[in-house]
CSV table of C-alpha atoms in Angstrom, one decimal:
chain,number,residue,atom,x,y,z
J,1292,UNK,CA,-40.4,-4.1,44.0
J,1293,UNK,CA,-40.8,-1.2,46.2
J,1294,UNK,CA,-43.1,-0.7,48.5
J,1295,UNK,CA,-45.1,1.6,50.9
J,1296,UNK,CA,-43.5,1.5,54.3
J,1297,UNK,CA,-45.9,1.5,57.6
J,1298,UNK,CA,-44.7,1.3,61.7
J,1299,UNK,CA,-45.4,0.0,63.7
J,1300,UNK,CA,-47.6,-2.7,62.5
J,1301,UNK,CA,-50.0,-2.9,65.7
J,1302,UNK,CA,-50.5,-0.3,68.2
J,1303,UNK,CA,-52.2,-1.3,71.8
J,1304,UNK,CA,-53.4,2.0,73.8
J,1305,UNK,CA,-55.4,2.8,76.3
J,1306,UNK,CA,-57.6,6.0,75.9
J,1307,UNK,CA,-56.8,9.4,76.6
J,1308,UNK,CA,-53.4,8.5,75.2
J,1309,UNK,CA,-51.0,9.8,72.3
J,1310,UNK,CA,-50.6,7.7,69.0
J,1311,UNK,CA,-48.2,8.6,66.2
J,1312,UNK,CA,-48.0,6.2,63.2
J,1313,UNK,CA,-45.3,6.5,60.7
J,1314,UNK,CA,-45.2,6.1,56.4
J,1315,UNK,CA,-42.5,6.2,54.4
J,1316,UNK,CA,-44.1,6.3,50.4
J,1317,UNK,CA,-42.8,4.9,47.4
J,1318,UNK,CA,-39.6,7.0,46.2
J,1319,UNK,CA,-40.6,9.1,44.2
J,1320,UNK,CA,-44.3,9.4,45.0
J,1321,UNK,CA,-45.5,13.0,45.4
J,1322,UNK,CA,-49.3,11.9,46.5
J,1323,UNK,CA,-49.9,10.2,50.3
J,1324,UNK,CA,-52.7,9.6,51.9
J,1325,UNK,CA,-54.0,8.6,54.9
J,1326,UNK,CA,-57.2,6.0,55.4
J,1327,UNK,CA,-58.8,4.3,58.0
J,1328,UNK,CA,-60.2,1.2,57.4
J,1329,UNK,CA,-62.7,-0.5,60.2
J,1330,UNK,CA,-63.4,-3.8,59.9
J,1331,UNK,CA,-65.7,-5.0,57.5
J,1332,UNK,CA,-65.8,-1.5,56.0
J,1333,UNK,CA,-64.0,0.6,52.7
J,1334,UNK,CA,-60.7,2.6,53.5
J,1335,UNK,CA,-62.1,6.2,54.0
J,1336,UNK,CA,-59.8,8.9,53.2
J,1337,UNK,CA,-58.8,11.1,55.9
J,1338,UNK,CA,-55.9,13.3,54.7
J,1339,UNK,CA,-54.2,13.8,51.5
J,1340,UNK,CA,-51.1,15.3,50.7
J,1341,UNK,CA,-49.5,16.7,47.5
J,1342,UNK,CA,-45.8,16.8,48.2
J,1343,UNK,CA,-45.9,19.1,51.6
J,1344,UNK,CA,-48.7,20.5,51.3
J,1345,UNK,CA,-52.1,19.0,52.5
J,1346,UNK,CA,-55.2,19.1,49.3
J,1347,UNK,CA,-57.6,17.5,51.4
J,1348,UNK,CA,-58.5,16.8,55.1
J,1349,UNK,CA,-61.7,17.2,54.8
J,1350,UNK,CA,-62.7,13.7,56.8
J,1351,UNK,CA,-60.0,14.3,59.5
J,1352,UNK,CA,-61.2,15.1,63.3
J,1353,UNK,CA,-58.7,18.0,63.5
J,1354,UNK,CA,-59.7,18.2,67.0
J,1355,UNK,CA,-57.7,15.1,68.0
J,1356,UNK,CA,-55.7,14.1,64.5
J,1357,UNK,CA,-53.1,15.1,63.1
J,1358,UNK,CA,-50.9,14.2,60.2
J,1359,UNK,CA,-48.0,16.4,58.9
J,1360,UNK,CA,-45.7,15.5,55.9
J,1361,UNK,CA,-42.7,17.7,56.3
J,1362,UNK,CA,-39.9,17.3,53.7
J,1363,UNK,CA,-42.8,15.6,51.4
J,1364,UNK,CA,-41.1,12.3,51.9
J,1365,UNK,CA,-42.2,10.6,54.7
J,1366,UNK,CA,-45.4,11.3,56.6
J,1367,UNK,CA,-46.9,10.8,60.3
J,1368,UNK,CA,-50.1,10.7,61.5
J,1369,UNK,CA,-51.1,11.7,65.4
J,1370,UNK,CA,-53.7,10.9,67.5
J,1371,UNK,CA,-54.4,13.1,70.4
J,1372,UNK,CA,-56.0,11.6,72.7
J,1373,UNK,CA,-57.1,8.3,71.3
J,1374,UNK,CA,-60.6,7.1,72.0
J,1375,UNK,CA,-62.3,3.6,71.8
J,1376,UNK,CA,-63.6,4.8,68.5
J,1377,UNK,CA,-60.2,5.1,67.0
J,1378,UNK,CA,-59.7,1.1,66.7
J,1379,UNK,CA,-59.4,0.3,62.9
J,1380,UNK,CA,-57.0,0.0,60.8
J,1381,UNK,CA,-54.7,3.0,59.4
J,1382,UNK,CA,-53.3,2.7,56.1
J,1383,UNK,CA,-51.2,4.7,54.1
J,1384,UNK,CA,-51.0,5.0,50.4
J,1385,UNK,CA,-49.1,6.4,47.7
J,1386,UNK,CA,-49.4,7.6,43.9
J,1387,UNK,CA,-47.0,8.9,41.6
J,1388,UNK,CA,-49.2,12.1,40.3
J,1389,UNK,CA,-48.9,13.1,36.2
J,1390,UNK,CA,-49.2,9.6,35.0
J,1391,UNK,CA,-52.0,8.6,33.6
J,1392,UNK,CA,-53.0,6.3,35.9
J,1393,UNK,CA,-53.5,7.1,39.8
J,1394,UNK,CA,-53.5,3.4,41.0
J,1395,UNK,CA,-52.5,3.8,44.8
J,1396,UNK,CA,-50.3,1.5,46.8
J,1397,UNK,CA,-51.1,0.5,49.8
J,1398,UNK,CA,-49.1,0.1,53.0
J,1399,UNK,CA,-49.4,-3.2,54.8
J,1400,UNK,CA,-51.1,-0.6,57.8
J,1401,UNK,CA,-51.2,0.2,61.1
J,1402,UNK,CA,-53.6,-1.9,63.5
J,1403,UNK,CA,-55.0,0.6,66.6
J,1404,UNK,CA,-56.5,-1.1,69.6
J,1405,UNK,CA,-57.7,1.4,72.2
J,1406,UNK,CA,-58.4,0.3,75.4
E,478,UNK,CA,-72.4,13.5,49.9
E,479,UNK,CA,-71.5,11.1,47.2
E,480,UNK,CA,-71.7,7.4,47.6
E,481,UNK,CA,-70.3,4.6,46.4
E,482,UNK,CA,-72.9,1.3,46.7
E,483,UNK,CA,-71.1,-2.5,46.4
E,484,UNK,CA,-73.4,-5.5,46.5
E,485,UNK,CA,-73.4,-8.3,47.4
E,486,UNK,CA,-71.6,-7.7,50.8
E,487,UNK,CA,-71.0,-11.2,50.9
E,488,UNK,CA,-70.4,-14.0,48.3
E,489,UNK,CA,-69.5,-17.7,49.1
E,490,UNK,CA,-69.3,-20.3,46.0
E,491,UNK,CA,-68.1,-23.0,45.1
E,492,UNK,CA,-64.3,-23.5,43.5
E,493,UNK,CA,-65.5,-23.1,39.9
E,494,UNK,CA,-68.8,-21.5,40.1
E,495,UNK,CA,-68.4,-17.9,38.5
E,496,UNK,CA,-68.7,-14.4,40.9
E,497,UNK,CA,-69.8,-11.4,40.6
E,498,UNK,CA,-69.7,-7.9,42.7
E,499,UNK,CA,-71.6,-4.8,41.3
E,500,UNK,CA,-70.7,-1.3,42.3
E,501,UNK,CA,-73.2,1.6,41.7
E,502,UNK,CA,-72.9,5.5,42.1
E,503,UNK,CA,-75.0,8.7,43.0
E,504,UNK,CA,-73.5,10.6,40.7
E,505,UNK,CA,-71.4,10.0,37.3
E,506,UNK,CA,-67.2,9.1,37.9
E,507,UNK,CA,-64.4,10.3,36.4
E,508,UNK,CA,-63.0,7.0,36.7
E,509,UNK,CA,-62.9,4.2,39.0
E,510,UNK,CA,-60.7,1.4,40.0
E,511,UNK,CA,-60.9,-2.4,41.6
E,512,UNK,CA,-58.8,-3.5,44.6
E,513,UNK,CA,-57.9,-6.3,45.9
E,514,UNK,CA,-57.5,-7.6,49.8
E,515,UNK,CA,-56.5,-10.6,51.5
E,516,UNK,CA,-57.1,-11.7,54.3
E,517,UNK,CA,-55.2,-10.0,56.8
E,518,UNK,CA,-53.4,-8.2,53.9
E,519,UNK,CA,-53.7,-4.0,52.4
E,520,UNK,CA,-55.6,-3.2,48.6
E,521,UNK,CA,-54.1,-4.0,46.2
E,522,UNK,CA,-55.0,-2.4,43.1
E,523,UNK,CA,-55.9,-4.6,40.2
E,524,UNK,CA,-57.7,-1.8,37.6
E,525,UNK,CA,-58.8,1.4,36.5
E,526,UNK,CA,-61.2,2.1,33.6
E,527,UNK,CA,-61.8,5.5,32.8
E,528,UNK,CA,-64.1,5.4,29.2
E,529,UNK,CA,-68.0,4.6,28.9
E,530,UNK,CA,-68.8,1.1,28.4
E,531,UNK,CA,-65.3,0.3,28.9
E,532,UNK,CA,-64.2,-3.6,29.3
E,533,UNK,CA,-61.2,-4.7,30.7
E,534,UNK,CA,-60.2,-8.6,30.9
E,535,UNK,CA,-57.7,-9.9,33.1
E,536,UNK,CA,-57.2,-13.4,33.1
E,537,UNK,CA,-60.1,-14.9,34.7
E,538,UNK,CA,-61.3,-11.0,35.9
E,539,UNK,CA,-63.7,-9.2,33.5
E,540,UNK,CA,-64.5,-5.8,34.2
E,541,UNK,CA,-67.1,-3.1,33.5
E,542,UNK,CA,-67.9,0.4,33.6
E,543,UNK,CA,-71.4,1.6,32.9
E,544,UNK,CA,-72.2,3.6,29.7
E,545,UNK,CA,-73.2,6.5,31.9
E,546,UNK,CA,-70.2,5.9,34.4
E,547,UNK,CA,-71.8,5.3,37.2
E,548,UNK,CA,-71.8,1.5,37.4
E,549,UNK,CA,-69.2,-1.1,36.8
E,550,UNK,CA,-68.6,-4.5,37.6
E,551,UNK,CA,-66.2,-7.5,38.1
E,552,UNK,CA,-67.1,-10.7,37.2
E,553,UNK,CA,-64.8,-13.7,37.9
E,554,UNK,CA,-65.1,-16.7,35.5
E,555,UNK,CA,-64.6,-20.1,37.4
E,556,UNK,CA,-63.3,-19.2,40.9
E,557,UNK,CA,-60.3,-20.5,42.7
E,558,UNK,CA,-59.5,-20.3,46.3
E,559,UNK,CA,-56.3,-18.3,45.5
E,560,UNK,CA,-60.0,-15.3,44.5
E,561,UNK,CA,-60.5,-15.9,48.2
E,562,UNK,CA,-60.5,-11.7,49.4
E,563,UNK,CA,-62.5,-9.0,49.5
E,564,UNK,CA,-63.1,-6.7,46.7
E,565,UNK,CA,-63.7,-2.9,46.5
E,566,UNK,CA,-64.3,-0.7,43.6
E,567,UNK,CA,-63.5,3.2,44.2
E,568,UNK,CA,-64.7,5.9,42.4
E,569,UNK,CA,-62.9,8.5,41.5
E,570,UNK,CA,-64.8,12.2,41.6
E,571,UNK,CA,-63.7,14.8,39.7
E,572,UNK,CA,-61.5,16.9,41.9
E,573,UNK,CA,-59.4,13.6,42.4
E,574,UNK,CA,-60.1,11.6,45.5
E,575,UNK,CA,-61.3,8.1,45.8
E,576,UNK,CA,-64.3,7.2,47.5
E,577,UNK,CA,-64.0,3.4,48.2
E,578,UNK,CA,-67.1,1.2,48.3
E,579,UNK,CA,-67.8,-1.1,51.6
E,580,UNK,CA,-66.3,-4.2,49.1
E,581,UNK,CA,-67.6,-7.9,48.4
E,582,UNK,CA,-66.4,-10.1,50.9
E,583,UNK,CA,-65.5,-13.9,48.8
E,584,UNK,CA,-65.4,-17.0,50.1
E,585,UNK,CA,-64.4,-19.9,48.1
E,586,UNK,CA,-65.3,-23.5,49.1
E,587,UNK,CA,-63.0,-26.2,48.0
């Protein structure tokens, strides 16, 4: 069965520094998104992207994230510089768009410690 | 902005004792669908319902969406500790994106 790809799986930084995480979606999948999930919380959506193109970053700090997706395959998402607040989970998610359905799957994630 | 509400936050029964989480909205869905996540695991998604008073069954999993779409439920009939997990519904709004609810955290004693 295929399945979202994530790396690395955990990420130790210490603040001030750079983070990139990587996805690879399901083949095929023209939807991605990006979520971060602190503990005990909901994902929350902070970037969206329909093949290329980005439909909604609404939720992303653009002052120290960013994510680009540029062959609308694969997808990574930078942190610049991290900050203590960025721990959480990243996950990334994909959706094949035009079915009926728009059941995302999930990514086994990214864990960010910042230190 | 628009919220999605999930109680209880947490839920600990007993292996056969039925569960329940409810999930409640500010303002009516287009759809919305149920996740699942293990411990330590990602969602995993287990529905969507998308029409007014809609019930889906699944297995031991019954779920529910309000006649005015902005409720739903998932009930669990006889709990196992394979349930063990937390569950969030997500609302869908109509421009397409998912707002997830904080999920129902269930334990399941042996």
């Amino acid at each position: 069965e295929a399945e979202v790809a994530q790396s690395p799986r955990y990420k130790i930084t210490e603040k001030s520094q750079a983070v990139a995480f990587w996805c690879d979606p399901i083949s095929g999948h023209a939807t991605l998104y990006w979520y971060r999930q602190i503990l005990g919380q909901g994902p929350e959506l902070l970037v969206q992207f329909q093949d290329e193109s980005v439909v909604d970053d609404s939720q992303l700090p653009k002052d120290r994230f960013s994510a680009e997706r540029l062959k609308g395959v694969d997808s990574t998402l930078k942190i610049q510089p991290a900050e203590l607040g960025d721990s959480a989970m990243y996950l990334c998610a994909s959706s094949l768009v035009g079915r009926g359905t728009y059941e995302q799957y999930f990514g086994p994630g990214t864990r960010l410690t910042v230190t | 902005g628009q919220q999605v509400m999930q109680i209880p936050q947490y839920q600990h029964v007993q292996e056969g004792e039925d569960f329940t989480t409810y999930c409640n909205s500010s303002t009516t869905l287009s759809n919305i669908q149920w996740y699942k996540q293990r411990p330590g695991g990602h969602p995993v998604f287990l529905i969507q319902l998308v029409k007014s008073g809609e019930v889906k069954k699944q297995k031991r999993l019954t779920f529910q969406f309000g006649e005015a779409k902005k409720n739903s439920s998932l009930h669990i009939t006889a709990t196992q500790t394979t349930d063990v997990g937390t569950y969030f519904c997500a609302g869908r709004r109509s421009q397409g994106n998912l707002i997830f609810g904080k999920g129902t955290k269930l334990s399941v004693k042996p």
